[in-house]
Amino acid sequence: MSSRFTKLLSLLILSILSLHLCNILASESPTNFQQESTPIVIRGNEDDNDLLFPVSSVVPSNTNPGLKVTVNQHAFSYLLDQLLPKLRTVISTIQIPDISASIKTPIGHVDFTLSAMRLGGVSLPSAQLLIQNGGLKASVLQVSLSASGNWHYREHSWPHISDHGSIDVHVGLSSLDLNVQAVLDPSHKSGLRVSMPSAQLHFSSFSIKVHGGASWLYNLIISALKGSIEKSIEKAISEQVPPQVTKQLQSMLDQQDLQVPISNGVFLAFDPREVQFVDNDHVTLGASGEFIKKDVPPCPGDPSSTPDTVNNKMVQIFITDHVLTSAGWTFDKAQLMQTLVTQHDIPASWPVQLNTSYLPFKFAVPGLYAKYPDMGMQILFGTDQDVTPKATMSEESGIDVVAIGTGVFKVVQPDGGIVDAFTLDLKLDLAIKAHVQDNVISGEVSLKNLTLGVKQSQVGDIQVSGLNDSVNFLVSNILVPIINAFATKGFPIPQLSDVNLVDPQLYVKDGHLEVYSDFTYSPDAHRPQLCGEER
């Protein structure tokens, strides 16, 4: 039996699981959406991996986002601590420009050059992070580093005395302040632009040791140049750290897919709608969270409002019921939600059989057997194009999905021809119990109620009450189990491969879902190597 219709219902239930935006919170490589583990083939021959239309423009919107992700200040501070080794690597690769000067000494004027300066011994033992003024302010404390290089001098006049040696620099008990900002920008693939307006290094202690030659002379020269050397190192770090860090962060952000392929040209879009920085508390990223397809108009209606933060958990995710409703709208308008049930799908031991001689058919639809005696049947289930499946979430009743569909009952004639006999209207009331465990959100679906009505008949009058038990049986024993086979597998909460959620909790609230969790982060544990990056 084709499972198109039932798997699409499960998509309505579980589309909340494609929260791809969580990946960008720690600015690392994304976890790929593993569609292969739960294949969904609905209809059509389009390549799901080909983006068929451009990402919509990313602009601030007055419409509530369908999805929000909030990360609190404590979480950012924790991430900063874990990422200090990366920052140490960046600082260690800073290029210090050569310093040249003409200096008056007791032996006359000399041309002095300090070259091949290399940073090393970088220590970043602790840091603190504050959310302030629309950005993140990171302060790395008790910074220490060393530098080494070569010196050379040559006297201006004859006999042009010259000499050379090495130099060691030590910087201790300093601080490094970094400011990071993110704004909406449609020119970037991710829809976000990262900038680091400033990086300021403050030296508390600075010492120089010279090796080789007449120490009294070289110490005199170095003493005159100490300020220049100190400023050169400060300037190099302050000017070179921001573009390197910004480039890496922007590259990581731009690797994120704003349109996650689902099936048959349908994508789940995460266009950024808003970025909010709340001083000393949290950052919230809001996204559209809508299912879209080329040539299908956007789902009408606006997402309900959600809070930005509700507790002190490190990450908090809010998913509105509009996300699920947009899935129903898109698949419905694209005419992708239908499945065919035949006699081959029904075990002989079941009480329901697809044959015109089946007693409930004979009594409820007497004209069916009279016109087509003892013939096989099929049922084509599909959605009603005029009524979009609707998802609702409430703290009192949980998650409900109401789908209005049709069941076209067909007769298979002896010559193989298939004709429509009658069509029933179907109203399916489904209840979904969602839960999260081991970084996976899964669901358990049950049929609360099924209401039947006659849409049209080519075989005369129908006593629809006489078909209620049989159709309920088919829906409960064929459609719902297929939905649950998909739903119980669930989807991992999209996240960094190096992130592990700690005791995640899921709650159904009025109009939205809330997922909160702390997490642990071990950068580079399984992360793919970035282009041009050394291990």
Coordinates of C-alpha atoms in Angstrom, one line a residue, residues 26-529:
A26 CA 27.5 27.8 18.7
S27 CA 28.9 28.9 15.3
E28 CA 30.2 25.5 14.2
S29 CA 29.6 23.0 11.4
P30 CA 25.9 21.9 11.2
T31 CA 24.5 18.5 11.8
N32 CA 23.1 17.2 8.5
F33 CA 19.4 16.5 8.2
Q34 CA 19.4 12.7 7.9
Q35 CA 16.5 12.2 5.6
E36 CA 17.7 8.7 4.6
S37 CA 16.9 7.2 8.1
T38 CA 13.2 8.0 7.7
P39 CA 12.5 8.1 3.9
I40 CA 9.4 9.9 2.8
V41 CA 8.3 9.4 -0.8
I42 CA 4.9 11.0 -1.5
R43 CA 4.5 11.8 -5.1
G44 CA 6.3 13.2 -8.1
N45 CA 9.8 12.9 -9.6
E46 CA 11.4 16.2 -8.5
D47 CA 14.8 16.0 -6.9
D48 CA 14.4 16.9 -3.3
N49 CA 18.0 18.0 -3.0
D50 CA 17.7 20.7 -5.7
L51 CA 16.6 24.1 -4.5
L52 CA 13.9 25.0 -6.9
F53 CA 13.5 28.7 -5.9
P54 CA 15.5 31.4 -4.2
V55 CA 15.6 32.0 -0.5
S56 CA 13.1 34.8 0.2
S57 CA 14.5 38.2 1.2
V58 CA 15.4 38.4 4.8
V59 CA 13.8 41.5 6.2
P60 CA 12.5 42.4 9.6
S61 CA 8.8 41.5 9.9
N62 CA 5.9 42.6 12.0
T63 CA 4.6 39.0 11.8
N64 CA 5.4 36.8 14.7
P65 CA 8.1 34.2 13.9
G66 CA 6.9 30.6 13.6
L67 CA 10.0 29.5 15.6
K68 CA 12.2 31.0 18.2
V69 CA 15.5 29.9 19.7
T70 CA 16.7 31.6 22.9
V71 CA 20.2 31.2 24.3
N72 CA 20.9 32.8 27.7
Q73 CA 24.0 34.7 28.8
H74 CA 25.2 31.8 31.0
A75 CA 25.2 29.5 27.9
F76 CA 27.2 32.0 25.8
S77 CA 29.7 32.3 28.7
Y78 CA 30.0 28.5 28.8
L79 CA 30.5 28.4 25.0
L80 CA 33.2 31.1 25.2
D81 CA 35.1 29.1 27.8
Q82 CA 35.0 26.0 25.5
L83 CA 36.1 28.0 22.5
L84 CA 39.1 29.7 24.1
P85 CA 41.5 27.2 22.6
K86 CA 40.3 28.3 19.1
L87 CA 40.9 31.9 20.0
R88 CA 44.3 31.0 21.3
T89 CA 45.1 29.4 17.9
V90 CA 43.9 32.6 16.1
I91 CA 46.1 34.8 18.2
S92 CA 49.1 32.5 17.8
T93 CA 49.0 33.0 14.0
I94 CA 48.9 36.8 14.2
Q95 CA 51.6 38.4 12.0
I96 CA 53.7 41.1 13.7
P97 CA 55.0 43.7 11.3
D98 CA 58.8 44.4 11.2
I99 CA 59.9 47.5 13.1
S100 CA 62.6 49.8 11.7
A101 CA 64.0 53.0 13.3
S102 CA 67.0 55.3 13.2
I103 CA 68.3 55.8 16.7
K104 CA 70.9 58.1 18.2
T105 CA 73.3 56.1 20.5
P106 CA 76.6 56.8 22.2
I107 CA 78.3 55.3 19.1
G108 CA 76.4 57.5 16.7
H109 CA 73.2 57.0 14.7
V110 CA 72.3 53.4 13.9
D111 CA 69.6 51.8 11.7
F112 CA 67.8 49.2 13.9
T113 CA 65.4 46.5 12.6
L114 CA 63.3 44.1 14.5
S115 CA 62.0 41.4 12.3
A116 CA 60.4 37.9 12.1
M117 CA 58.4 38.5 15.2
R118 CA 56.3 35.4 16.2
L119 CA 53.7 35.1 18.9
G120 CA 53.7 32.0 21.1
G121 CA 52.9 30.8 24.6
V122 CA 49.5 32.3 24.4
S123 CA 47.5 31.6 27.6
L124 CA 43.8 32.5 27.9
P125 CA 42.9 31.0 31.3
S126 CA 39.5 32.6 31.9
A127 CA 36.8 34.8 30.2
Q128 CA 33.5 36.4 30.9
L129 CA 30.7 37.3 28.5
L130 CA 28.0 39.9 28.7
I131 CA 25.1 40.7 26.4
Q132 CA 25.2 44.4 26.1
N133 CA 24.3 47.1 23.6
G134 CA 22.9 44.9 20.9
G135 CA 25.8 42.4 20.9
L136 CA 28.1 40.1 22.8
K137 CA 31.0 41.5 24.8
A138 CA 33.6 39.0 25.6
S139 CA 36.4 39.8 28.1
V140 CA 39.3 37.4 28.2
L141 CA 41.1 37.9 31.5
Q142 CA 44.7 37.3 32.7
V143 CA 46.0 37.0 29.2
S144 CA 49.7 36.2 28.9
L145 CA 51.8 35.6 25.8
S146 CA 55.3 35.7 24.6
A147 CA 57.0 36.8 21.3
S148 CA 60.3 36.2 19.8
G149 CA 62.2 37.8 16.9
N150 CA 65.4 38.9 15.4
W151 CA 67.2 42.2 15.8
H152 CA 69.9 43.8 13.6
Y153 CA 71.6 47.2 13.6
R154 CA 74.1 49.0 11.3
E155 CA 75.9 52.2 12.1
H156 CA 75.2 55.1 9.7
S157 CA 78.8 56.2 9.2
W158 CA 82.0 54.5 8.7
P159 CA 83.1 52.0 9.8
H160 CA 79.4 50.9 9.7
I161 CA 79.6 48.7 12.7
S162 CA 76.7 46.1 12.7
D163 CA 75.5 43.3 14.8
H164 CA 72.5 41.0 15.2
G165 CA 70.8 38.7 17.7
S166 CA 67.4 37.7 19.1
I167 CA 64.8 39.1 21.4
D168 CA 62.2 37.7 23.7
V169 CA 59.1 39.5 24.8
H170 CA 56.7 38.5 27.6
V171 CA 53.3 40.0 28.2
G172 CA 51.5 39.2 31.4
L173 CA 48.3 39.8 33.3
S174 CA 46.6 41.5 30.3
S175 CA 43.0 41.6 29.1
L176 CA 41.4 41.2 25.7
D177 CA 37.9 42.7 25.0
L178 CA 35.9 41.5 21.9
N179 CA 32.6 42.8 20.7
V180 CA 30.4 40.6 18.4
Q181 CA 27.2 41.7 16.7
A182 CA 24.7 40.0 14.4
V183 CA 22.1 41.7 12.3
L184 CA 19.6 40.6 9.6
D185 CA 21.2 40.9 6.1
P186 CA 19.7 39.4 3.0
S187 CA 23.0 39.6 1.1
H188 CA 24.3 36.7 3.2
K189 CA 23.2 33.1 2.6
S190 CA 22.3 32.7 6.2
G191 CA 20.3 35.9 6.3
L192 CA 22.6 37.1 9.1
R193 CA 25.7 39.3 9.1
V194 CA 28.3 38.9 11.9
S195 CA 30.6 41.7 12.7
M196 CA 33.3 42.4 15.3
P197 CA 33.6 46.2 15.6
S198 CA 36.5 46.1 17.9
A199 CA 39.1 44.0 19.7
Q200 CA 41.1 45.7 22.4
L201 CA 44.2 44.3 24.1
H202 CA 45.3 46.0 27.3
F203 CA 48.8 45.2 28.6
S204 CA 49.5 45.3 32.3
S205 CA 53.1 44.1 32.2
F206 CA 55.5 44.0 29.3
S207 CA 59.2 42.9 29.5
I208 CA 61.9 42.5 26.9
K209 CA 65.1 40.4 27.0
V210 CA 67.9 40.8 24.4
H211 CA 70.3 38.1 23.5
G212 CA 73.7 38.6 21.8
G213 CA 76.1 41.5 21.4
A214 CA 76.9 44.3 23.8
S215 CA 74.0 44.2 26.2
W216 CA 74.4 47.8 27.4
L217 CA 74.0 49.1 23.9
Y218 CA 71.2 46.9 22.9
N219 CA 69.3 47.4 26.1
L220 CA 69.6 51.1 25.4
I221 CA 68.2 50.7 21.9
I222 CA 65.4 48.3 23.0
S223 CA 64.5 50.7 25.8
A224 CA 63.9 53.4 23.2
L225 CA 61.8 51.1 21.1
K226 CA 59.9 49.4 23.9
G227 CA 56.8 51.6 23.3
S228 CA 56.8 50.9 19.6
I229 CA 57.2 47.2 20.1
E230 CA 54.3 47.1 22.6
K231 CA 52.1 49.2 20.3
S232 CA 52.9 47.0 17.3
I233 CA 51.8 43.8 19.1
E234 CA 48.7 45.5 20.4
K235 CA 47.8 46.9 17.0
A236 CA 48.4 43.6 15.2
I237 CA 46.2 41.6 17.6
S238 CA 43.5 44.3 17.6
E239 CA 43.4 44.6 13.8
Q240 CA 43.9 41.0 12.8
V241 CA 41.7 39.1 15.3
P242 CA 38.4 40.7 14.3
P243 CA 38.5 39.8 10.6
Q244 CA 39.8 36.3 11.2
V245 CA 37.1 35.5 13.8
T246 CA 34.4 37.3 11.8
K247 CA 35.3 35.4 8.6
Q248 CA 35.1 32.0 10.4
L249 CA 31.8 32.8 12.2
Q250 CA 30.3 34.1 9.0
S251 CA 31.4 31.1 7.0
M252 CA 29.9 28.8 9.7
L253 CA 26.6 30.7 9.6
D254 CA 26.4 30.7 5.8
Q255 CA 26.8 26.9 5.8
Q256 CA 23.3 26.7 7.4
D257 CA 20.4 25.7 5.1
L258 CA 17.6 28.2 5.4
Q259 CA 15.4 25.8 3.3
V260 CA 15.6 22.2 4.5
P261 CA 14.3 19.7 1.8
I262 CA 11.5 17.6 3.0
S263 CA 9.9 15.8 0.0
N264 CA 8.8 16.4 -3.6
G265 CA 10.1 19.9 -3.8
V266 CA 8.6 20.9 -0.4
F267 CA 11.1 22.8 1.9
L268 CA 10.9 23.8 5.5
A269 CA 12.1 27.5 5.5
F270 CA 13.9 29.2 8.3
D271 CA 14.2 32.7 7.0
P272 CA 15.4 34.9 10.0
R273 CA 12.7 37.3 11.1
E274 CA 14.3 39.0 14.1
V275 CA 17.4 39.0 16.3
Q276 CA 16.9 40.4 19.8
F277 CA 19.7 41.1 22.4
V278 CA 18.4 41.6 25.9
D279 CA 21.1 43.1 28.0
N280 CA 22.6 40.8 30.6
D281 CA 20.1 38.1 29.9
H282 CA 19.6 36.4 26.5
V283 CA 19.7 36.5 22.7
T284 CA 16.6 35.4 20.8
L285 CA 16.6 34.4 17.1
G286 CA 13.2 34.3 15.4
A287 CA 12.6 32.5 12.1
S288 CA 9.7 31.9 9.7
G289 CA 9.5 28.1 10.3
E290 CA 7.1 27.6 7.3
F291 CA 6.7 24.8 4.8
I292 CA 7.0 26.2 1.3
K293 CA 6.9 24.9 -2.3
K294 CA 7.3 26.5 -5.6
D295 CA 4.0 27.8 -7.1
V296 CA 2.2 27.2 -3.8
P297 CA 1.1 30.4 -2.2
P298 CA 2.2 31.1 1.4
C299 CA 0.1 29.6 4.2
P300 CA -2.4 32.2 5.4
G301 CA -2.6 33.3 9.0
D302 CA 0.0 34.5 11.5
P303 CA 1.9 32.5 14.1
S304 CA 0.8 33.0 17.6
S305 CA 3.0 35.0 19.9
T306 CA 5.4 33.1 22.2
P307 CA 7.6 34.2 25.1
D308 CA 11.3 34.7 24.5
T309 CA 12.4 33.1 27.7
V310 CA 10.6 31.2 30.5
N311 CA 13.4 29.9 32.8
N312 CA 17.1 29.7 33.3
K313 CA 17.9 26.8 31.0
M314 CA 20.7 27.4 28.6
V315 CA 18.7 26.9 25.4
Q316 CA 14.9 27.4 25.0
I317 CA 13.0 26.6 21.7
F318 CA 9.5 27.8 21.0
I319 CA 7.6 26.2 18.0
T320 CA 4.1 27.6 17.1
D321 CA 1.3 25.5 15.8
H322 CA 1.5 27.6 12.6
V323 CA 4.5 25.5 11.6
L324 CA 2.4 22.4 11.6
T325 CA -0.5 24.1 9.9
S326 CA 1.8 25.4 7.1
A327 CA 2.8 21.8 6.4
G328 CA -0.8 20.8 5.9
W329 CA -1.4 23.8 3.7
T330 CA 1.6 23.2 1.5
F331 CA 1.2 19.5 1.0
D332 CA -2.6 19.9 0.5
K333 CA -2.3 22.7 -2.1
A334 CA 0.4 20.7 -3.9
Q335 CA -2.0 17.7 -4.1
L336 CA 0.6 15.5 -2.4
M337 CA -1.6 14.0 0.4
Q338 CA -3.2 10.8 -0.8
T339 CA -2.8 7.1 -0.5
L340 CA -4.5 4.1 -2.1
V341 CA -5.7 1.1 -0.1
T342 CA -6.3 -2.2 -2.0
Q343 CA -7.4 -5.7 -1.0
H344 CA -3.7 -6.7 -1.1
D345 CA -3.1 -4.4 1.9
I346 CA -5.7 -6.2 4.1
P347 CA -5.0 -9.6 5.8
A348 CA -7.6 -12.3 5.1
S349 CA -8.2 -12.6 8.9
W350 CA -9.4 -9.0 9.2
P351 CA -13.1 -8.4 9.6
V352 CA -13.1 -5.8 6.9
Q353 CA -12.6 -6.8 3.2
L354 CA -12.6 -4.7 0.1
N355 CA -15.2 -6.5 -2.0
T356 CA -18.7 -5.4 -3.0
S357 CA -20.0 -8.6 -1.3
Y358 CA -18.7 -7.4 2.1
L359 CA -21.9 -7.3 4.2
P360 CA -21.6 -3.7 5.5
F361 CA -21.3 -2.5 1.9
K362 CA -24.3 -4.6 0.8
F363 CA -26.5 -3.2 3.6
A364 CA -25.2 0.4 3.7
V365 CA -24.9 0.8 0.0
P366 CA -27.4 -1.6 -1.6
G367 CA -26.9 -0.2 -5.1
L368 CA -23.2 -1.0 -5.0
Y369 CA -23.7 -4.8 -5.0
A370 CA -26.7 -4.6 -7.4
K371 CA -24.5 -2.7 -9.9
Y372 CA -21.2 -4.5 -9.3
P373 CA -21.8 -7.9 -7.8
D374 CA -18.8 -9.7 -6.1
M375 CA -16.1 -7.3 -7.4
G376 CA -12.9 -6.1 -5.7
M377 CA -12.6 -2.6 -4.4
Q378 CA -10.0 0.1 -3.7
I379 CA -10.2 3.2 -1.5
L380 CA -8.3 6.4 -2.4
F381 CA -7.8 8.5 0.7
G382 CA -6.8 12.2 0.2
T383 CA -7.3 15.6 1.6
D384 CA -10.0 18.1 0.8
Q385 CA -8.4 20.8 -1.3
D386 CA -10.8 23.4 0.1
V387 CA -10.1 22.7 3.8
T388 CA -6.5 22.8 5.1
P389 CA -5.5 20.4 7.9
K390 CA -5.3 22.4 11.1
A391 CA -2.9 21.9 14.0
T392 CA -3.7 23.3 17.5
M393 CA -1.7 23.1 20.7
S394 CA -3.0 23.8 24.1
E395 CA -1.8 23.2 27.6
E396 CA -5.0 21.5 28.6
S397 CA -5.6 19.1 25.6
G398 CA -2.1 18.8 24.1
I399 CA -1.5 18.6 20.3
D400 CA -4.4 18.1 18.0
V401 CA -4.6 17.8 14.3
V402 CA -7.9 18.1 12.4
A403 CA -7.7 16.9 8.8
I404 CA -10.6 17.0 6.4
G405 CA -10.3 14.5 3.6
T406 CA -12.2 12.2 1.3
G407 CA -12.3 8.5 0.7
V408 CA -13.1 7.6 -2.9
F409 CA -14.5 4.0 -3.0
K410 CA -13.6 2.4 -6.4
V411 CA -14.7 -0.9 -8.0
V412 CA -12.2 -3.1 -9.9
Q413 CA -14.1 -4.6 -12.8
P414 CA -13.4 -8.1 -14.2
D415 CA -11.7 -6.5 -17.3
G416 CA -9.4 -4.6 -15.0
G417 CA -11.1 -1.3 -15.4
I418 CA -11.6 0.8 -12.3
V419 CA -14.7 3.0 -11.7
D420 CA -15.7 5.4 -8.9
A421 CA -18.6 4.1 -6.9
F422 CA -19.1 6.7 -4.2
T423 CA -17.1 9.3 -2.2
L424 CA -17.2 9.9 1.6
D425 CA -16.2 13.0 3.4
L426 CA -13.8 12.2 6.3
K427 CA -13.0 14.4 9.4
L428 CA -10.1 12.9 11.3
D429 CA -9.4 14.2 14.8
L430 CA -5.9 13.1 15.8
A431 CA -4.2 13.5 19.2
I432 CA -0.5 13.6 19.4
K433 CA 1.6 13.0 22.5
A434 CA 5.1 14.4 21.9
H435 CA 8.2 13.7 24.1
V436 CA 11.9 14.2 24.0
Q437 CA 14.6 11.7 25.0
D438 CA 18.2 11.2 24.1
N439 CA 18.2 14.4 21.9
V440 CA 15.2 13.0 19.9
I441 CA 11.7 14.3 19.7
S442 CA 9.2 11.7 18.9
G443 CA 5.4 11.4 18.9
E444 CA 2.6 8.9 19.6
V445 CA -0.5 9.4 17.6
S446 CA -4.0 8.2 18.3
L447 CA -7.3 8.6 16.5
K448 CA -9.7 10.6 18.8
N449 CA -12.7 10.6 16.4
L450 CA -13.6 9.9 12.8
T451 CA -16.7 11.6 11.3
L452 CA -18.1 10.4 8.0
G453 CA -20.4 12.1 5.5
V454 CA -21.6 11.4 1.9
K455 CA -20.0 13.6 -0.7
Q456 CA -21.3 12.0 -3.8
S457 CA -22.6 8.6 -5.1
Q458 CA -22.9 6.9 -8.4
V459 CA -24.7 3.9 -6.9
G460 CA -27.6 5.4 -5.1
D461 CA -28.4 6.1 -1.5
I462 CA -25.9 5.4 1.3
Q463 CA -26.6 4.8 5.0
V464 CA -23.3 6.3 6.1
S465 CA -23.7 5.1 9.7
G466 CA -23.5 1.5 8.4
L467 CA -19.9 2.2 7.2
N468 CA -18.6 4.0 10.3
D469 CA -17.2 0.9 12.0
S470 CA -15.5 -0.4 8.9
V471 CA -13.9 2.8 7.9
N472 CA -12.8 3.4 11.5
F473 CA -11.2 0.0 11.5
L474 CA -9.3 0.7 8.3
V475 CA -8.1 4.1 9.6
S476 CA -7.1 2.8 13.0
N477 CA -5.4 -0.4 11.8
I478 CA -3.7 0.9 8.6
L479 CA -3.3 4.6 8.6
V480 CA -2.6 5.3 12.2
P481 CA 0.0 2.5 12.6
I482 CA 1.9 3.8 9.6
I483 CA 1.9 7.3 11.1
N484 CA 3.1 5.9 14.4
A485 CA 5.8 3.8 12.7
F486 CA 7.2 7.1 11.4
A487 CA 6.4 9.2 14.5
T488 CA 8.0 6.9 17.1
K489 CA 11.3 7.0 15.3
G490 CA 11.3 10.7 15.7
F491 CA 13.9 13.2 14.7
P492 CA 17.0 14.3 16.5
I493 CA 16.9 17.8 17.7
P494 CA 19.2 19.5 15.1
Q495 CA 22.4 20.5 16.9
L496 CA 26.1 20.5 16.8
S497 CA 27.6 17.1 16.6
D498 CA 29.7 18.1 19.6
V499 CA 26.7 19.2 21.7
N500 CA 24.8 16.9 24.1
L501 CA 21.6 18.1 25.6
V502 CA 21.3 17.6 29.3
D503 CA 17.8 16.5 30.5
P504 CA 15.7 18.2 27.7
Q505 CA 12.1 18.9 28.6
L506 CA 9.2 19.3 26.2
Y507 CA 5.9 21.0 27.2
V508 CA 2.8 21.8 25.2
K509 CA 1.5 25.3 25.8
D510 CA -1.3 27.3 24.3
G511 CA -0.4 27.8 20.6
H512 CA 3.1 26.5 20.8
L513 CA 5.6 23.9 22.1
E514 CA 8.4 24.7 24.4
V515 CA 11.7 22.7 24.7
Y516 CA 14.2 23.6 27.3
S517 CA 17.6 22.1 28.0
D518 CA 21.1 22.7 29.3
F519 CA 23.9 21.2 27.2
T520 CA 27.5 20.2 27.2
Y521 CA 29.8 21.2 24.4
S522 CA 33.1 19.6 23.4
P523 CA 34.4 21.4 20.3
D524 CA 36.3 19.4 17.7
A525 CA 35.3 16.0 19.1
H526 CA 33.8 14.9 15.8
R527 CA 33.8 18.1 13.8
P528 CA 34.8 17.9 10.1
Q529 CA 37.9 19.9 9.3

